[in-house]
Structure formats: structure tokens, C-alpha cells
PDB file of C-alpha atoms and ligand atoms in Angstrom:
ATOM      1  CA  MET S  20      18.453  23.925 -45.380  1.00 54.00           C
ATOM      2  CA  ILE S  21      18.881  20.219 -46.142  1.00 54.00           C
ATOM      3  CA  ARG S  22      20.913  19.834 -42.986  1.00 58.00           C
ATOM      4  CA  LEU S  23      18.173  21.501 -40.950  1.00 50.00           C
ATOM      5  CA  PHE S  24      15.668  19.147 -42.522  1.00 50.00           C
ATOM      6  CA  PHE S  25      17.677  16.096 -41.460  1.00 50.00           C
ATOM      7  CA  LEU S  26      18.207  17.505 -38.010  1.00 49.00           C
ATOM      8  CA  PHE S  27      14.450  17.953 -37.689  1.00 51.00           C
ATOM      9  CA  PHE S  28      13.773  14.320 -38.592  1.00 50.00           C
ATOM     10  CA  PHE S  29      16.553  13.100 -36.389  1.00 48.00           C
ATOM     11  CA  LEU S  30      15.015  14.951 -33.430  1.00 49.00           C
ATOM     12  CA  ILE S  31      11.539  13.535 -34.080  1.00 48.00           C
ATOM     13  CA  PHE S  32      12.939  10.037 -34.461  1.00 48.00           C
ATOM     14  CA  SER S  33      15.028  10.210 -31.295  1.00 48.00           C
ATOM     15  CA  CYS S  34      12.104  11.600 -29.280  1.00 48.00           C
ATOM     16  CA  GLU S  35       9.852   8.751 -30.368  1.00 51.00           C
ATOM     17  CA  ALA S  36      12.497   6.197 -29.634  1.00 53.00           C
ATOM     18  CA  SER S  37      12.858   7.492 -26.069  1.00 58.00           C
ATOM     19  CA  VAL S  38       9.130   7.288 -25.183  1.00 73.00           C
ATOM     20  CA  GLN S  39       8.423   4.414 -22.832  1.00 87.00           C
ATOM     21  CA  ASP S  40       4.759   3.708 -22.185  1.00 94.00           C
ATOM     22  CA  PHE S  41       5.257   1.289 -19.310  1.00 96.00           C
ATOM     23  CA  CYS S  42       7.747  -0.755 -17.336  1.00 95.00           C
ATOM     24  CA  VAL S  43       6.115  -4.073 -16.578  1.00 96.00           C
ATOM     25  CA  ALA S  44       7.970  -5.697 -13.683  1.00 95.00           C
ATOM     26  CA  ASP S  45      10.514  -8.341 -14.582  1.00 95.00           C
ATOM     27  CA  PHE S  46      10.380 -10.643 -11.539  1.00 94.00           C
ATOM     28  CA  THR S  47      13.434 -12.573 -12.721  1.00 93.00           C
ATOM     29  CA  ALA S  48      15.644  -9.554 -11.896  1.00 89.00           C
ATOM     30  CA  PRO S  49      16.058  -8.173  -8.346  1.00 87.00           C
ATOM     31  CA  GLU S  50      13.948  -5.219  -7.185  1.00 85.00           C
ATOM     32  CA  GLY S  51      15.818  -1.932  -6.694  1.00 84.00           C
ATOM     33  CA  PRO S  52      14.849   1.252  -4.818  1.00 81.00           C
ATOM     34  CA  ALA S  53      13.151   2.555  -7.979  1.00 81.00           C
ATOM     35  CA  GLY S  54      11.156  -0.648  -8.470  1.00 84.00           C
ATOM     36  CA  TYR S  55      11.628  -3.695 -10.639  1.00 93.00           C
ATOM     37  CA  SER S  56      13.460  -3.544 -13.934  1.00 94.00           C
ATOM     38  CA  CYS S  57      11.372  -3.646 -17.093  1.00 95.00           C
ATOM     39  CA  LYS S  58      10.273  -6.780 -18.833  1.00 95.00           C
ATOM     40  CA  ASN S  59      11.126  -6.782 -22.533  1.00 95.00           C
ATOM     41  CA  PRO S  60       8.117  -5.080 -24.212  1.00 95.00           C
ATOM     42  CA  ALA S  61       8.056  -7.887 -26.799  1.00 95.00           C
ATOM     43  CA  ASN S  62       7.052 -10.265 -24.010  1.00 95.00           C
ATOM     44  CA  VAL S  63       4.424  -8.022 -22.376  1.00 97.00           C
ATOM     45  CA  THR S  64       0.781  -9.138 -22.717  1.00 97.00           C
ATOM     46  CA  VAL S  65      -2.567  -7.698 -21.631  1.00 98.00           C
ATOM     47  CA  ASP S  66      -2.518 -10.037 -18.635  1.00 97.00           C
ATOM     48  CA  ASP S  67       0.363  -8.014 -17.197  1.00 97.00           C
ATOM     49  CA  PHE S  68      -2.129  -5.121 -16.883  1.00 98.00           C
ATOM     50  CA  VAL S  69      -4.975  -7.132 -15.366  1.00 98.00           C
ATOM     51  CA  PHE S  70      -5.160  -8.457 -11.801  1.00 97.00           C
ATOM     52  CA  SER S  71      -8.023 -10.739 -10.822  1.00 96.00           C
ATOM     53  CA  GLY S  72      -7.233 -11.374  -7.179  1.00 94.00           C
ATOM     54  CA  LEU S  73      -9.505  -8.823  -5.479  1.00 97.00           C
ATOM     55  CA  GLY S  74     -12.829 -10.520  -6.208  1.00 96.00           C
ATOM     56  CA  LYS S  75     -12.777 -12.766  -3.185  1.00 95.00           C
ATOM     57  CA  ALA S  76     -12.649 -12.028   0.513  1.00 97.00           C
ATOM     58  CA  GLY S  77      -9.345 -12.309   2.359  1.00 98.00           C
ATOM     59  CA  ASN S  78      -9.080 -14.659   5.347  1.00 98.00           C
ATOM     60  CA  THR S  79     -10.136 -12.707   8.457  1.00 98.00           C
ATOM     61  CA  THR S  80      -9.622 -15.611  10.895  1.00 98.00           C
ATOM     62  CA  ASN S  81      -6.796 -13.908  12.778  1.00 95.00           C
ATOM     63  CA  LEU S  82      -6.048 -11.729  15.780  1.00 92.00           C
ATOM     64  CA  ILE S  83      -7.284  -8.517  14.146  1.00 95.00           C
ATOM     65  CA  LYS S  84     -10.198 -10.114  12.243  1.00 98.00           C
ATOM     66  CA  ALA S  85      -9.018  -8.299   9.144  1.00 98.00           C
ATOM     67  CA  ALA S  86      -7.342  -9.100   5.851  1.00 98.00           C
ATOM     68  CA  VAL S  87      -5.600  -6.928   3.307  1.00 96.00           C
ATOM     69  CA  THR S  88      -5.192  -8.425  -0.158  1.00 97.00           C
ATOM     70  CA  PRO S  89      -2.595  -6.373  -2.030  1.00 95.00           C
ATOM     71  CA  ALA S  90      -2.302  -5.663  -5.724  1.00 95.00           C
ATOM     72  CA  PHE S  91       1.086  -3.997  -5.487  1.00 92.00           C
ATOM     73  CA  ALA S  92       3.961  -4.231  -7.958  1.00 90.00           C
ATOM     74  CA  ALA S  93       4.980  -7.617  -6.521  1.00 91.00           C
ATOM     75  CA  GLN S  94       1.560  -9.099  -7.350  1.00 94.00           C
ATOM     76  CA  PHE S  95       0.559  -6.924 -10.305  1.00 95.00           C
ATOM     77  CA  PRO S  96       3.543  -6.439 -12.663  1.00 95.00           C
ATOM     78  CA  GLY S  97       1.840  -3.870 -14.915  1.00 96.00           C
ATOM     79  CA  LEU S  98       1.761  -1.343 -12.021  1.00 93.00           C
ATOM     80  CA  ASN S  99       5.527  -1.139 -11.773  1.00 93.00           C
ATOM     81  CA  GLY S 100       6.744   2.426 -12.285  1.00 91.00           C
ATOM     82  CA  LEU S 101       3.266   3.930 -12.696  1.00 94.00           C
ATOM     83  CA  GLY S 102       2.992   5.479  -9.220  1.00 93.00           C
ATOM     84  CA  ILE S 103      -0.229   3.735  -8.215  1.00 95.00           C
ATOM     85  CA  SER S 104      -1.561   0.541  -6.608  1.00 95.00           C
ATOM     86  CA  ILE S 105      -4.650  -0.946  -4.949  1.00 97.00           C
ATOM     87  CA  ALA S 106      -5.658  -3.452  -2.291  1.00 97.00           C
ATOM     88  CA  ARG S 107      -8.809  -5.002  -0.887  1.00 98.00           C
ATOM     89  CA  LEU S 108      -9.649  -4.667   2.795  1.00 98.00           C
ATOM     90  CA  ASP S 109     -11.943  -7.148   4.534  1.00 98.00           C
ATOM     91  CA  LEU S 110     -13.029  -6.433   8.092  1.00 98.00           C
ATOM     92  CA  ALA S 111     -15.099  -9.100   9.866  1.00 98.00           C
ATOM     93  CA  PRO S 112     -17.455  -7.857  12.627  1.00 98.00           C
ATOM     94  CA  GLY S 113     -15.112  -6.631  15.381  1.00 98.00           C
ATOM     95  CA  GLY S 114     -12.247  -6.401  12.899  1.00 98.00           C
ATOM     96  CA  VAL S 115      -9.569  -3.718  13.081  1.00 98.00           C
ATOM     97  CA  VAL S 116      -6.565  -2.604  11.088  1.00 97.00           C
ATOM     98  CA  PRO S 117      -4.467  -1.285  13.997  1.00 97.00           C
ATOM     99  CA  MET S 118      -2.737   2.089  13.958  1.00 97.00           C
ATOM    100  CA  HIS S 119      -0.277   2.080  11.046  1.00 98.00           C
ATOM    101  CA  THR S 120       1.426   4.186   8.391  1.00 97.00           C
ATOM    102  CA  HIS S 121       2.386   3.811   4.754  1.00 96.00           C
ATOM    103  CA  PRO S 122       5.703   5.660   4.551  1.00 95.00           C
ATOM    104  CA  GLY S 123       5.623   5.694   0.751  1.00 93.00           C
ATOM    105  CA  ALA S 124       2.096   6.664  -0.250  1.00 96.00           C
ATOM    106  CA  THR S 125      -1.078   8.650   0.183  1.00 98.00           C
ATOM    107  CA  GLU S 126      -4.101   6.335   0.520  1.00 98.00           C
ATOM    108  CA  LEU S 127      -7.628   6.601  -0.838  1.00 98.00           C
ATOM    109  CA  LEU S 128     -10.251   4.283   0.719  1.00 98.00           C
ATOM    110  CA  VAL S 129     -13.703   3.575  -0.709  1.00 98.00           C
ATOM    111  CA  VAL S 130     -16.234   1.581   1.302  1.00 98.00           C
ATOM    112  CA  VAL S 131     -18.242  -0.891  -0.805  1.00 98.00           C
ATOM    113  CA  GLN S 132     -20.003  -2.794   2.005  1.00 98.00           C
ATOM    114  CA  GLY S 133     -20.778  -2.152   5.663  1.00 98.00           C
ATOM    115  CA  SER S 134     -19.411   0.771   7.648  1.00 98.00           C
ATOM    116  CA  ILE S 135     -15.935   1.636   8.859  1.00 98.00           C
ATOM    117  CA  ALA S 136     -14.832   3.940  11.690  1.00 98.00           C
ATOM    118  CA  THR S 137     -11.521   5.457  10.722  1.00 98.00           C
ATOM    119  CA  ALA S 138      -9.189   8.315  11.535  1.00 98.00           C
ATOM    120  CA  PHE S 139      -5.799   9.702  10.736  1.00 98.00           C
ATOM    121  CA  ILE S 140      -3.674  11.772  13.060  1.00 98.00           C
ATOM    122  CA  SER S 141      -1.752  14.724  11.689  1.00 98.00           C
ATOM    123  CA  SER S 142       1.802  15.725  12.614  1.00 97.00           C
ATOM    124  CA  ALA S 143       0.183  18.320  14.891  1.00 98.00           C
ATOM    125  CA  ASN S 144      -1.637  15.404  16.628  1.00 97.00           C
ATOM    126  CA  THR S 145      -5.029  16.552  15.418  1.00 98.00           C
ATOM    127  CA  VAL S 146      -7.451  13.640  14.974  1.00 98.00           C
ATOM    128  CA  TYR S 147      -9.573  13.442  11.822  1.00 98.00           C
ATOM    129  CA  LEU S 148     -12.191  10.809  12.711  1.00 98.00           C
ATOM    130  CA  LYS S 149     -15.241   9.667  10.742  1.00 98.00           C
ATOM    131  CA  THR S 150     -17.574   6.704  10.416  1.00 98.00           C
ATOM    132  CA  LEU S 151     -17.821   5.912   6.712  1.00 98.00           C
ATOM    133  CA  LYS S 152     -20.713   4.131   5.042  1.00 98.00           C
ATOM    134  CA  LYS S 153     -21.025   2.383   1.698  1.00 98.00           C
ATOM    135  CA  GLY S 154     -19.918   4.702  -1.105  1.00 98.00           C
ATOM    136  CA  ASP S 155     -17.923   7.040   1.149  1.00 98.00           C
ATOM    137  CA  ILE S 156     -14.287   7.767   0.330  1.00 98.00           C
ATOM    138  CA  MET S 157     -11.578   8.997   2.674  1.00 98.00           C
ATOM    139  CA  VAL S 158      -8.065  10.128   1.838  1.00 98.00           C
ATOM    140  CA  TYR S 159      -5.125   9.597   4.231  1.00 98.00           C
ATOM    141  CA  PRO S 160      -2.129  11.865   3.570  1.00 98.00           C
ATOM    142  CA  GLN S 161       1.200  10.115   3.054  1.00 97.00           C
ATOM    143  CA  GLY S 162       3.033   8.902   6.128  1.00 96.00           C
ATOM    144  CA  LEU S 163       0.374   9.777   8.733  1.00 98.00           C
ATOM    145  CA  LEU S 164      -0.832   7.303  11.373  1.00 98.00           C
ATOM    146  CA  HIS S 165      -4.308   5.888  10.739  1.00 98.00           C
ATOM    147  CA  PHE S 166      -6.589   2.946  11.515  1.00 98.00           C
ATOM    148  CA  GLN S 167      -9.820   1.275  10.367  1.00 98.00           C
ATOM    149  CA  ILE S 168     -12.428  -0.471  12.559  1.00 98.00           C
ATOM    150  CA  ASN S 169     -15.557  -2.309  11.455  1.00 98.00           C
ATOM    151  CA  ALA S 170     -18.365  -0.108  12.788  1.00 98.00           C
ATOM    152  CA  GLY S 171     -21.256  -2.417  11.936  1.00 96.00           C
ATOM    153  CA  GLY S 172     -22.467  -5.941  12.610  1.00 94.00           C
ATOM    154  CA  ILE S 173     -21.741  -7.256   9.115  1.00 97.00           C
ATOM    155  CA  PRO S 174     -18.457  -7.814   7.272  1.00 98.00           C
ATOM    156  CA  ALA S 175     -17.117  -4.546   5.842  1.00 98.00           C
ATOM    157  CA  ILE S 176     -15.335  -4.350   2.497  1.00 98.00           C
ATOM    158  CA  ALA S 177     -13.251  -1.473   1.162  1.00 98.00           C
ATOM    159  CA  PHE S 178     -10.826  -0.921  -1.666  1.00 98.00           C
ATOM    160  CA  VAL S 179      -7.763   1.162  -0.917  1.00 98.00           C
ATOM    161  CA  SER S 180      -5.691   2.806  -3.600  1.00 98.00           C
ATOM    162  CA  PHE S 181      -2.167   4.129  -3.052  1.00 97.00           C
ATOM    163  CA  SER S 182      -0.077   6.772  -4.782  1.00 97.00           C
ATOM    164  CA  SER S 183       2.792   4.306  -5.154  1.00 92.00           C
ATOM    165  CA  PRO S 184       3.196   0.764  -6.470  1.00 84.00           C
ATOM    166  CA  ASN S 185       5.004   0.063  -3.169  1.00 84.00           C
ATOM    167  CA  PRO S 186       3.206   1.996  -0.367  1.00 91.00           C
ATOM    168  CA  GLY S 187       4.978   0.179   2.479  1.00 90.00           C
ATOM    169  CA  LEU S 188       3.321  -0.642   5.799  1.00 92.00           C
ATOM    170  CA  GLN S 189       4.360  -0.225   9.414  1.00 95.00           C
ATOM    171  CA  ILE S 190       1.943  -1.236  12.177  1.00 95.00           C
ATOM    172  CA  THR S 191       2.724   0.693  15.361  1.00 96.00           C
ATOM    173  CA  ASP S 192       1.817  -2.116  17.797  1.00 94.00           C
ATOM    174  CA  PHE S 193       4.023  -4.542  15.898  1.00 94.00           C
ATOM    175  CA  ALA S 194       6.894  -2.048  15.869  1.00 95.00           C
ATOM    176  CA  PHE S 195       6.753  -1.854  19.678  1.00 95.00           C
ATOM    177  CA  PHE S 196       5.645  -5.337  20.731  1.00 96.00           C
ATOM    178  CA  ALA S 197       6.313  -7.866  17.940  1.00 96.00           C
ATOM    179  CA  ASN S 198      10.104  -7.814  17.826  1.00 94.00           C
ATOM    180  CA  ASN S 199      13.091  -8.212  20.162  1.00 96.00           C
ATOM    181  CA  LEU S 200      13.427  -4.583  21.278  1.00 95.00           C
ATOM    182  CA  PRO S 201      14.333  -5.021  24.991  1.00 96.00           C
ATOM    183  CA  SER S 202      11.253  -4.636  27.224  1.00 97.00           C
ATOM    184  CA  ILE S 203      12.961  -2.031  29.393  1.00 97.00           C
ATOM    185  CA  LEU S 204      13.387   0.201  26.332  1.00 97.00           C
ATOM    186  CA  VAL S 205       9.779  -0.417  25.269  1.00 97.00           C
ATOM    187  CA  GLU S 206       8.679   0.631  28.780  1.00 97.00           C
ATOM    188  CA  LYS S 207      10.816   3.768  28.683  1.00 97.00           C
ATOM    189  CA  THR S 208       9.734   4.819  25.195  1.00 96.00           C
ATOM    190  CA  THR S 209       6.014   4.098  25.615  1.00 95.00           C
ATOM    191  CA  PHE S 210       5.553   4.984  29.334  1.00 96.00           C
ATOM    192  CA  LEU S 211       3.800   1.613  29.785  1.00 97.00           C
ATOM    193  CA  ASP S 212       4.561  -0.498  32.842  1.00 97.00           C
ATOM    194  CA  ALA S 213       6.374  -3.841  32.720  1.00 97.00           C
ATOM    195  CA  ALA S 214       3.198  -5.931  33.047  1.00 97.00           C
ATOM    196  CA  GLN S 215       1.523  -4.160  30.136  1.00 96.00           C
ATOM    197  CA  VAL S 216       4.582  -4.577  27.916  1.00 97.00           C
ATOM    198  CA  LYS S 217       4.866  -8.247  28.855  1.00 96.00           C
ATOM    199  CA  LYS S 218       1.191  -8.825  28.033  1.00 96.00           C
ATOM    200  CA  LEU S 219       1.388  -7.071  24.638  1.00 95.00           C
ATOM    201  CA  LYS S 220       4.592  -8.898  23.684  1.00 96.00           C
ATOM    202  CA  ALA S 221       2.899 -12.205  24.515  1.00 95.00           C
ATOM    203  CA  VAL S 222      -0.119 -11.359  22.343  1.00 92.00           C
ATOM    204  CA  LEU S 223       1.898 -10.050  19.396  1.00 93.00           C
ATOM    205  CA  GLY S 224       4.855 -12.434  19.513  1.00 93.00           C
ATOM    206  CA  GLY S 225       7.611 -10.146  20.771  1.00 95.00           C
ATOM    207  CA  THR S 226      10.625 -11.329  22.740  1.00 93.00           C
ATOM    208  CA  GLY S 227      13.246  -9.641  24.939  1.00 85.00           C
TER     209      GLY S 227
HETATM  210  C1  NAG X  12      10.159 -13.969 -24.216  1.00 81.70           C
HETATM  211  O1  NAG X  12       9.730 -15.139 -23.584  1.00 81.70           O
HETATM  212  C2  NAG X  12      10.211 -16.325 -24.156  1.00 81.70           C
HETATM  213  C3  NAG X  12       9.516 -17.500 -23.481  1.00 81.70           C
HETATM  214  O2  NAG X  12       9.232 -17.252 -22.127  1.00 81.70           O
HETATM  215  C4  NAG X  12      11.716 -16.373 -23.980  1.00 81.70           C
HETATM  216  O3  NAG X  12      12.242 -17.545 -24.540  1.00 81.70           O
HETATM  217  C5  NAG X  12      12.305 -15.171 -24.673  1.00 81.70           C
HETATM  218  O4  NAG X  12      13.692 -15.119 -24.436  1.00 81.70           O
HETATM  219  C6  NAG X  12      11.649 -13.895 -24.193  1.00 81.70           C
HETATM  220  N1  NAG X  12      12.088 -12.823 -25.071  1.00 81.70           N
HETATM  221  C7  NAG X  12      12.590 -11.708 -24.603  1.00 81.70           C
HETATM  222  C8  NAG X  12      12.934 -10.717 -25.667  1.00 81.70           C
HETATM  223  O5  NAG X  12      12.722 -11.459 -23.414  1.00 81.70           O
HETATM  224  C1  NAG X  13      -7.996 -18.906   7.472  1.00 81.70           C
HETATM  225  O1  NAG X  13      -6.915 -18.800   8.365  1.00 81.70           O
HETATM  226  C2  NAG X  13      -7.006 -19.664   9.467  1.00 81.70           C
HETATM  227  C3  NAG X  13      -5.884 -19.307  10.438  1.00 81.70           C
HETATM  228  O2  NAG X  13      -4.659 -19.274   9.789  1.00 81.70           O
HETATM  229  C4  NAG X  13      -6.955 -21.105   8.989  1.00 81.70           C
HETATM  230  O3  NAG X  13      -7.058 -21.991  10.084  1.00 81.70           O
HETATM  231  C5  NAG X  13      -8.092 -21.341   8.010  1.00 81.70           C
HETATM  232  O4  NAG X  13      -7.990 -22.632   7.457  1.00 81.70           O
HETATM  233  C6  NAG X  13      -8.079 -20.312   6.893  1.00 81.70           C
HETATM  234  N1  NAG X  13      -9.288 -20.452   6.103  1.00 81.70           N
HETATM  235  C7  NAG X  13      -9.253 -20.555   4.781  1.00 81.70           C
HETATM  236  C8  NAG X  13     -10.561 -20.659   4.105  1.00 81.70           C
HETATM  237  O5  NAG X  13      -8.214 -20.544   4.143  1.00 81.70           O
END
């Protein structure tokens, strides 16, 4: 009976000792496939769980007239290991986030200003297209191609949340035209002609 009693307390104690509420990123150690290693809880403060960088517009003076300001694990240490993250999207009039995927996360977008034309394309190549207005939310299933275009005459703002602290990003145009993949292979794999490939590589900074 006494032994059982001690066993009981030992089990409770060891369970409590194994609970870990969070794993705030320790940026002094390298990042592994499972994220950053954990900062010593004794050195964690409330500021690790607060990120103040999404209050101001990103710089949209660029080719796509768009800016994404991330609050991912690399910027927001408290997110590490919690399976979630957020970013701000600014789209100037005429702005576009070109066709892209997030290999590591499902995305939830909420429009807080302006209107945004957006679609994702399923594995069956079905297009799910909608023009969203302020207050509308759209979900993009993990890994599927999607885009956002400003559909109004004023700057559009959205917040996008991801089901991972590291959603990843691959922009299709950049994958084809912004690197040194030989033009002949780009032509063969896209069915574009040489002049079109040359033009897109010039715009996006590709070589080869
Ligand atoms: C906490 O931070 C202080 C100052 O940055 C450092 O000297 C100390 O080693 C840290 N303690 C732990 C337990 O990581
Ligand atoms: C925005 O980016 C452009 C192009 O890089 C740059 O010339 C401009 O100074 C930036 N504006 C601000 C406010 O940082």
C-alpha cells in the first residue's frame, strides 16, 4: 500500500516535470528541421510572445507592388513549436502576389482594407476564384498554388495566418525565370518560346 502511494506521487511528479508549455526560439543555436531549440525558460519574457511589427505598411515600391511582412519563428520567437504564424500583406493599386505555394502550411487570409481578387488551384486543376472585400476570409489548403491581386483603386491590406511557424514560400515565376536553369529547359518544360523565356528572365533576374 505504501509502495503504491509512492508510485502514485512519483507518477504525478514525473508527469508535471515533463509538461512543456512553450519552446521560445533560441536564435543563438542553429535551426533544425523541427524548428529552433528552446530558450531557457528562466530567460523567457512576455516580449517573446508579443510582436509589434505588423502595424505599419510594408514597402510596395517594387516589381509586384506588394509587400509581405512576416511574423514567423525567425522574427517572432514565441511562435516556435506552436504550429502557427502570421504575416501582413500590403498590395498597392495594381499590386499582385504572383502564383505561389507554401509547402509547409495551410493559409487563412482576412481582408482588413480594400478588395482582393484571389484564387487557389486544386490538384485536379479546379480554380476556386473570388473577389474578397473588407472582413472576408479565405482559406488556402496546404501546398496548393494561389495568388492575390489588388482588385480596387486603393491600397489593400490583409493579414494571413499559417498553420506552421515556418510556412515556406515558392513563387512559380521565380522558380522558372529567376535562377540559372538553362533557357532551353525552361522552354521545354513551360512550352514557352525562346523570346518569351528571354524576356521573363530579364524581368525577374534569371540567367542561363
Ligand atoms: C539568461 O540571460 C543572461 C543575460 O543575457 C545570461 O547571462 C544567462 O546565462 C542566461 N541564463 C540562462 C539560464 O540561459
Ligand atoms: C522602398 O523601396 C524602394 C525600392 O527598394 C526604395 O527606393 C525606397 O527608399 C523604399 N522606401 C522606404 C520608405 O523605405
